[in-house]
Coordinates of C-alpha atoms and ligand atoms in Angstrom, one line a residue:
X630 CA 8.0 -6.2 18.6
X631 CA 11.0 -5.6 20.4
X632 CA 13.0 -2.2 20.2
X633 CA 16.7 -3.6 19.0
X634 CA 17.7 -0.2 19.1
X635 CA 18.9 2.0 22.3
X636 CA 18.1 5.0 20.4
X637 CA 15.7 6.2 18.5
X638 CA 15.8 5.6 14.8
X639 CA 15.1 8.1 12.9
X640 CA 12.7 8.0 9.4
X641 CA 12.6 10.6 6.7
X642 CA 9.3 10.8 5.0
X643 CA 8.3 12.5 1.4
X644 CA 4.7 13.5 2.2
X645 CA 1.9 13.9 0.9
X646 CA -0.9 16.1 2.4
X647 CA -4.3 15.2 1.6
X648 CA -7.4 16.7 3.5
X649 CA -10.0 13.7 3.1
X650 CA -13.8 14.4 2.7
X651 CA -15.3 11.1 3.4
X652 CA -18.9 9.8 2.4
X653 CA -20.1 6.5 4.0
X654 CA -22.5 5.0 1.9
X655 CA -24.3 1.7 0.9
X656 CA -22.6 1.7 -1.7
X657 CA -20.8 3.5 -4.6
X658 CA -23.5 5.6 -6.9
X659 CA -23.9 4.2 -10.1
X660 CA -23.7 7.0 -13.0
X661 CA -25.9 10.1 -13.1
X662 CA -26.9 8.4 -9.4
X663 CA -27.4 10.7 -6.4
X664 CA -27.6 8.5 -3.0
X665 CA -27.3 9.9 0.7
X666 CA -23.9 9.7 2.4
X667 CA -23.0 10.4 5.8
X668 CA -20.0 12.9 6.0
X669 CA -16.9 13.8 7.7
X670 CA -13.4 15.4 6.9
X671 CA -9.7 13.8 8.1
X672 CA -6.5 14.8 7.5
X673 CA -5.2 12.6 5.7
X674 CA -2.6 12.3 2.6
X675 CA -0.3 8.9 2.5
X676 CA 2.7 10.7 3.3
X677 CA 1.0 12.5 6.2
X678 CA -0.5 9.4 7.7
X679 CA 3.0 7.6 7.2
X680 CA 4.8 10.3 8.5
X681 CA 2.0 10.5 11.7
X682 CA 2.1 6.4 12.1
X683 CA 6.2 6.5 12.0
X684 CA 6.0 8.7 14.7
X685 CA 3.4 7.1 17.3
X686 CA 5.5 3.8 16.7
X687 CA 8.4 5.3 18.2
X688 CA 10.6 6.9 15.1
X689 CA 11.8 10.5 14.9
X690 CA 10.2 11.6 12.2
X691 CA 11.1 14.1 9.7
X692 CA 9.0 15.4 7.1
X693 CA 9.3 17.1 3.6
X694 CA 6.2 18.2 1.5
X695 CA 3.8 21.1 0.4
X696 CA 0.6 22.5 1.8
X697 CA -1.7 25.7 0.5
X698 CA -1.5 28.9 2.1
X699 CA -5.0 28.0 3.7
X700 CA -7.2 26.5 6.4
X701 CA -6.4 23.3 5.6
X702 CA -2.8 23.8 5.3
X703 CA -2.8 25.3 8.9
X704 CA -4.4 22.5 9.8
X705 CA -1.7 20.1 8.8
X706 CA 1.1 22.1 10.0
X707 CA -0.6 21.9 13.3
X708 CA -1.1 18.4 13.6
X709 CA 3.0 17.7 12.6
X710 CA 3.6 20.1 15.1
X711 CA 1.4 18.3 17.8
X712 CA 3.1 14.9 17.3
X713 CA 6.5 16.1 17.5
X714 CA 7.1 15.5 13.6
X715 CA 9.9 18.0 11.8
X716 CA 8.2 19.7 9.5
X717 CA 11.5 22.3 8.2
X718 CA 10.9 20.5 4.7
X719 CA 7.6 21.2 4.5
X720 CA 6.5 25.0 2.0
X721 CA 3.7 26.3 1.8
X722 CA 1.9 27.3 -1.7
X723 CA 0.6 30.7 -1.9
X724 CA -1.4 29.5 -5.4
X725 CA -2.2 26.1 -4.9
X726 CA -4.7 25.0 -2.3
X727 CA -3.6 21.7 -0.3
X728 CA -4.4 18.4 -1.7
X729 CA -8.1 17.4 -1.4
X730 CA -9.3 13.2 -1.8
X731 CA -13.3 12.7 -1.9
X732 CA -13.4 9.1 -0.6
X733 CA -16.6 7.2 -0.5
X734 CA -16.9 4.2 2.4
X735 CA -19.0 1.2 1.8
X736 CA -20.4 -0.7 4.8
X737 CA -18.0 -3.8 4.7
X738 CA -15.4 -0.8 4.8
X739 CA -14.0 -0.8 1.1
X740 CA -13.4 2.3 -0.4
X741 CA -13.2 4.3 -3.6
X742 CA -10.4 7.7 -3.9
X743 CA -10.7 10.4 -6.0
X744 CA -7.7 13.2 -5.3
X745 CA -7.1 16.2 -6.5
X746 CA -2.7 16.9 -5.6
X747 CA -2.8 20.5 -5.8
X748 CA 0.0 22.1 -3.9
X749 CA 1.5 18.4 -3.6
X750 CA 2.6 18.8 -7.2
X751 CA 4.9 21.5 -6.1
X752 CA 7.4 19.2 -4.6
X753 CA 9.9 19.2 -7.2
X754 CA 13.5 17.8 -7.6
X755 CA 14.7 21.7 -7.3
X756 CA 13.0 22.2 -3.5
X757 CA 14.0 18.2 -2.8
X758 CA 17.5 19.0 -4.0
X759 CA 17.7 22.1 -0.8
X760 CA 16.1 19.9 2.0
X761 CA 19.9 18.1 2.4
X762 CA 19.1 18.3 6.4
X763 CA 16.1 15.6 5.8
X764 CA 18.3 12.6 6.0
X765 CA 20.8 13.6 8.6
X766 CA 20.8 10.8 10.7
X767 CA 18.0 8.8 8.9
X768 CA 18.0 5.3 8.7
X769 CA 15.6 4.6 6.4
X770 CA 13.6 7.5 3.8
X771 CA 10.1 6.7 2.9
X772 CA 8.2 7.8 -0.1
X773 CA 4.9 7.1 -2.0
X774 CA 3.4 8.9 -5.6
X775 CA 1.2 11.4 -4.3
X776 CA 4.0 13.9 -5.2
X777 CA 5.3 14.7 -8.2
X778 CA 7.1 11.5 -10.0
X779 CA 10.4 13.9 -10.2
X780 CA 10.2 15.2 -6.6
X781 CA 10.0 11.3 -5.4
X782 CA 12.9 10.5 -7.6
X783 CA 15.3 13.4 -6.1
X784 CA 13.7 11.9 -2.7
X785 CA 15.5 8.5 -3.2
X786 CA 18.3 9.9 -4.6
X787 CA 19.3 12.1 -2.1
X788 CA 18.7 9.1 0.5
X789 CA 20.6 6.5 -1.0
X790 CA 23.1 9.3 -1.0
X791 CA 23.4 9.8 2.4
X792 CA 22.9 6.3 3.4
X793 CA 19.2 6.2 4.2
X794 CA 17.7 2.9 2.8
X795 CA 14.8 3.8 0.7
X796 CA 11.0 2.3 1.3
X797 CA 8.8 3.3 -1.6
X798 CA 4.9 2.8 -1.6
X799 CA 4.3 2.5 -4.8
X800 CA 0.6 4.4 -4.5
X801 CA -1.7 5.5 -5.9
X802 CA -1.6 2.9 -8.8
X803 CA 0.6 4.4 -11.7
X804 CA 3.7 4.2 -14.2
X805 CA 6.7 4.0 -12.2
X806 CA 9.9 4.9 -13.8
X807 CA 12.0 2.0 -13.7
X808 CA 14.5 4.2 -11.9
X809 CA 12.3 4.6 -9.1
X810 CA 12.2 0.7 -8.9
X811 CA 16.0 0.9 -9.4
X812 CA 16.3 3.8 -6.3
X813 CA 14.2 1.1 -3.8
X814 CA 15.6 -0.5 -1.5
X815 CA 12.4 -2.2 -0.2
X816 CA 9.2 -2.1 -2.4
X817 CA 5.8 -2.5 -0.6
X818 CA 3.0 -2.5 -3.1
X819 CA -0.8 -3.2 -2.3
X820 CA -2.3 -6.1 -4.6
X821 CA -3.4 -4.1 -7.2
X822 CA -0.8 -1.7 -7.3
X823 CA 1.9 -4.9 -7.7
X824 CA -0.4 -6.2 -10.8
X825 CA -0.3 -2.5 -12.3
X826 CA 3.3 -3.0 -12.0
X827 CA 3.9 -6.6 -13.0
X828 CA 0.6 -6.6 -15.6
X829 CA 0.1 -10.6 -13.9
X830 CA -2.9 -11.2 -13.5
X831 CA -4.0 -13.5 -9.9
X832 CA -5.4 -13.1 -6.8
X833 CA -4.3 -14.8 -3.6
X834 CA -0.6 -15.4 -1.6
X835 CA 0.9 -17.6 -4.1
X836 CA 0.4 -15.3 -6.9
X837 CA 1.6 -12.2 -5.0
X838 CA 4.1 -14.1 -3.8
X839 CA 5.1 -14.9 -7.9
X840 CA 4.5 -10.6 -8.3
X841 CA 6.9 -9.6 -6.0
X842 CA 9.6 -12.0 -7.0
X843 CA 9.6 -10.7 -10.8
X844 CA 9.5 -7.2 -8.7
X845 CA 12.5 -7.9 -7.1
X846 CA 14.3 -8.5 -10.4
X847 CA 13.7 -5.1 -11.2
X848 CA 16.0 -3.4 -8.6
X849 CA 14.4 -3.9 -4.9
X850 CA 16.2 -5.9 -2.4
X851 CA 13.2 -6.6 -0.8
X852 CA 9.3 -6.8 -2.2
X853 CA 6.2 -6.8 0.5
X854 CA 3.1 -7.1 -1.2
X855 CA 0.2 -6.1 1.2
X856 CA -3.6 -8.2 0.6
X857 CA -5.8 -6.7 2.9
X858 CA -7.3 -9.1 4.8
X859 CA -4.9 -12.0 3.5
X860 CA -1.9 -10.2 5.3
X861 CA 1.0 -9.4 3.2
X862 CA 4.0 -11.3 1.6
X863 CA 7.8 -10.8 1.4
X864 CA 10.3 -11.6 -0.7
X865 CA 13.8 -10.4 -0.5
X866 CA 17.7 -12.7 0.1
X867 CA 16.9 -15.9 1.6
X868 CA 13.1 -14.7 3.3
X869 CA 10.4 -16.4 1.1
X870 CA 6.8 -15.6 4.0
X871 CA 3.2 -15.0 4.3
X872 CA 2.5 -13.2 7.4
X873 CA -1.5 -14.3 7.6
X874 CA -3.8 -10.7 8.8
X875 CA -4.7 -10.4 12.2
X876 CA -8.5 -10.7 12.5
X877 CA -10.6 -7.6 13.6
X878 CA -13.3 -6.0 13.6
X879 CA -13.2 -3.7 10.5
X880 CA -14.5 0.2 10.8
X881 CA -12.7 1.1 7.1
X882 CA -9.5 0.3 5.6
X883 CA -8.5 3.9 4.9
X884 CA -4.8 4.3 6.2
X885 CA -4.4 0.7 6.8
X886 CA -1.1 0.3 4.0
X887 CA 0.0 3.8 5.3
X888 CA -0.3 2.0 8.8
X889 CA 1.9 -1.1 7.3
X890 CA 4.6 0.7 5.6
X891 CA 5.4 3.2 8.4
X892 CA 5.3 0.0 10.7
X893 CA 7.3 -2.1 8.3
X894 CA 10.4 1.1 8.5
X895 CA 10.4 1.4 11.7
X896 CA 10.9 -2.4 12.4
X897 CA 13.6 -2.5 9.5
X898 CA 14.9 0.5 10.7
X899 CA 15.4 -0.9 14.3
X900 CA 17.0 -3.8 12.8
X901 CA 14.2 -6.4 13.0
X902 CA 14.1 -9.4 10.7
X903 CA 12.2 -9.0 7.3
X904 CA 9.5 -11.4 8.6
X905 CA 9.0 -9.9 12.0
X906 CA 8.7 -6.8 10.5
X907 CA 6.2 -7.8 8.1
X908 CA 3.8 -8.8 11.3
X909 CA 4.5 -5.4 13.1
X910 CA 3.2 -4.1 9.8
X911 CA -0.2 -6.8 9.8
X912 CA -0.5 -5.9 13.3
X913 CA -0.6 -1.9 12.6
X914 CA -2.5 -2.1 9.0
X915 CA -5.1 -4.4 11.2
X916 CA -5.0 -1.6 14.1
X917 CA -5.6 1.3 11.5
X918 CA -8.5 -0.4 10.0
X919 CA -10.8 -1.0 13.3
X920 CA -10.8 2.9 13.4
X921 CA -12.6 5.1 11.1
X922 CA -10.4 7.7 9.3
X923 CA -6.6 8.1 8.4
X924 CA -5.1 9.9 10.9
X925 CA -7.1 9.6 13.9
X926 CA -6.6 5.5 13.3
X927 CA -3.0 5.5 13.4
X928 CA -1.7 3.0 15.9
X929 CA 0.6 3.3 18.8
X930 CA 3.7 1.6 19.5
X931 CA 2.3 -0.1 22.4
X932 CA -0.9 -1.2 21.0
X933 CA 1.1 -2.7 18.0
X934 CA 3.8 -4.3 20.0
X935 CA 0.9 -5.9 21.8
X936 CA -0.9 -7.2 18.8
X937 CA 2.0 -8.2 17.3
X938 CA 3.3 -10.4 20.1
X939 CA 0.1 -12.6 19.8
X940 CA 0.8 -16.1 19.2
X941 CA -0.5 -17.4 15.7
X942 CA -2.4 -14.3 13.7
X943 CA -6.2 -15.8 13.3
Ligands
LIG673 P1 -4.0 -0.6 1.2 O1 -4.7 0.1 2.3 O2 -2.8 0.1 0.7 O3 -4.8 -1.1 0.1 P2 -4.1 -3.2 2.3 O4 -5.6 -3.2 2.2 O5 -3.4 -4.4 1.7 O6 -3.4 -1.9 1.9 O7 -3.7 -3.2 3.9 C1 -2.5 -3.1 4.4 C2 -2.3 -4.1 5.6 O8 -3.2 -3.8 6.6 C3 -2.5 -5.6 5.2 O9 -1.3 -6.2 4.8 C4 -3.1 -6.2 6.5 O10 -2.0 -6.6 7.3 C5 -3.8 -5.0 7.2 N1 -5.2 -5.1 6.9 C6 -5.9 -4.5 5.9 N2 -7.2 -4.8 5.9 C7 -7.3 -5.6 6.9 C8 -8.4 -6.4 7.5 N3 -9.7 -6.3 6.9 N4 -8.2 -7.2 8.5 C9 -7.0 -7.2 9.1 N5 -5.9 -6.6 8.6 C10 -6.1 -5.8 7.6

């Protein structure tokens, strides 16, 4: 996708920091089931991988947040600081540990979460409210639920107030305030997060495509509804698309909609066209899942300009 800026855009993120402890196994156990699992530990977090992917697309990226006062904390606070990431926003706990998600793999690459929030629950409206330098310059402010629900609300507050144009990730699946639906600008839900929100039922483009337009009539000028390997659709003023998945070979999904949405801001953010954003995001989600991991598989700009720019997706 083209840069249609001359300089860089720049992207606040609310983040959340996750360190992931992932299993691959044959499959999910059953109850009182013990299986073998083969193990290994990301950092990871959807606001952190958002924040990460932002970055290696091309954004200035600047971060607010919480970690623990430990290993895994420092570890985080590294990595921001090795991609060039501000990290001013982000305390650090002296309690609470940082955020922990047990994730187990299965072989065609689908997985299962559990997460434990921890110090992420300290990001309140009160230490939102102090981070005013967050959004200077910001084009567009990007948030998911990994946080607390009043911290994410102070978030898109704060941007609409200083002009960013909010993105909200609607994830994990949850109650959303219908303020927060109110506060977003552009609304990118997976499948099953925009059924938790709509309660329709249906699987496939035609249904999503019906989910994201009763969405949209709940405050978002926009709706993208992400289907794995179907792609994603949008609906927002006069753009009615399917943007088909590019096909590759799948290591595990994990990251791929943090992947999307960071790709999706930073093509709206340069000015791109809802649609030809949508495909920079199919192009980065399909990138993110042929790695293994969340952070480690988030794309690069060239990379996704160069899967992007391929004729028909298929
Ligand atoms: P989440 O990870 O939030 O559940 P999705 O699974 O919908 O989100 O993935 C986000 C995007 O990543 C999709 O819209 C799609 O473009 C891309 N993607 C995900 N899985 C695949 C896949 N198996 N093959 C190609 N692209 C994929």
């Amino acid at each position: 996708m083209p840069d249609y800026t001359e300089r860089m855009v720049k992207i606040a993120v609310l983040g959340s920091f996750n360190l992931d402890l992932v299993m691959r196994a044959e499959r999910r156990p059953a109850p009182g089931e013990t299986l073998p699992g083969e193990f290994a530990m990301f950092l990871g977090g959807k606001g952190f991988n958002q924040a990460i992917a932002a970055r290696r697309l091309g954004a200035e990226v600047a971060v607010a947040g919480r970690v623990g006062a430990d290993e895994f904390g420092r570890q985080f606070l590294e990595a921001l600081d090795r991609e060039g990431i501000a990290r001013d926003a982000v305390s650090v706990d002296a309690a609470q540990g940082t955020g922990v998600a047990s994730i187990v793999i299965e072989p065609d690459g689908e997985n299962a979460i559990l997460q434990a929030p921890r110090a992420n629950r300290g990001v309140t409206a009160a230490s939102i409210g102090r981070e005013t330098r967050l959004f200077d310059g910001a084009s567009v402010a990007m948030l998911q639920l990994e946080t607390s629900m009043e911290g994410a609300l102070e978030f898109a507050r704060q941007a609409r107030v200083r002009g960013a144009r909010t993105l909200l990730n609607p994830a994990p699946a949850t109650v959303v305030p219908e303020e927060m639906l109110r506060l977003s600008d552009v609304l990118v839900p997976n499948a099953l997060e925009a059924r938790a929100l709509t309660g329709m039922a249906g699987d496939g483009i035609e249904a999503a495509i019906a989910m994201a337009e009763g969405l949209r009539g709940r405050g978002p000028a926009a709706v993208v509804v992400t289907l794995g390997g179907l792609g994603a659709v949008a609906v927002a003023d006069g753009v009615r698309c399917h943007v088909p998945a590019f096909k590759v070979r799948v290591t595990d999904t994990v990251g791929a909609g943090d992947a999307f949405c960071a790709a999706l801001a930073v093509g709206l953010a340069e000015g791109a066209e809802m649609e030809a954003a949508v495909r920079f995001g199919c192009a980065a989600g399909a990138l993110a899942a042929t790695r293994a991991g969340a952070e480690p598989s988030m794309p690069r700009r060239a990379e996704a300009d160069a899967l992007a720019a391929r004729e028909v997706p298929a």
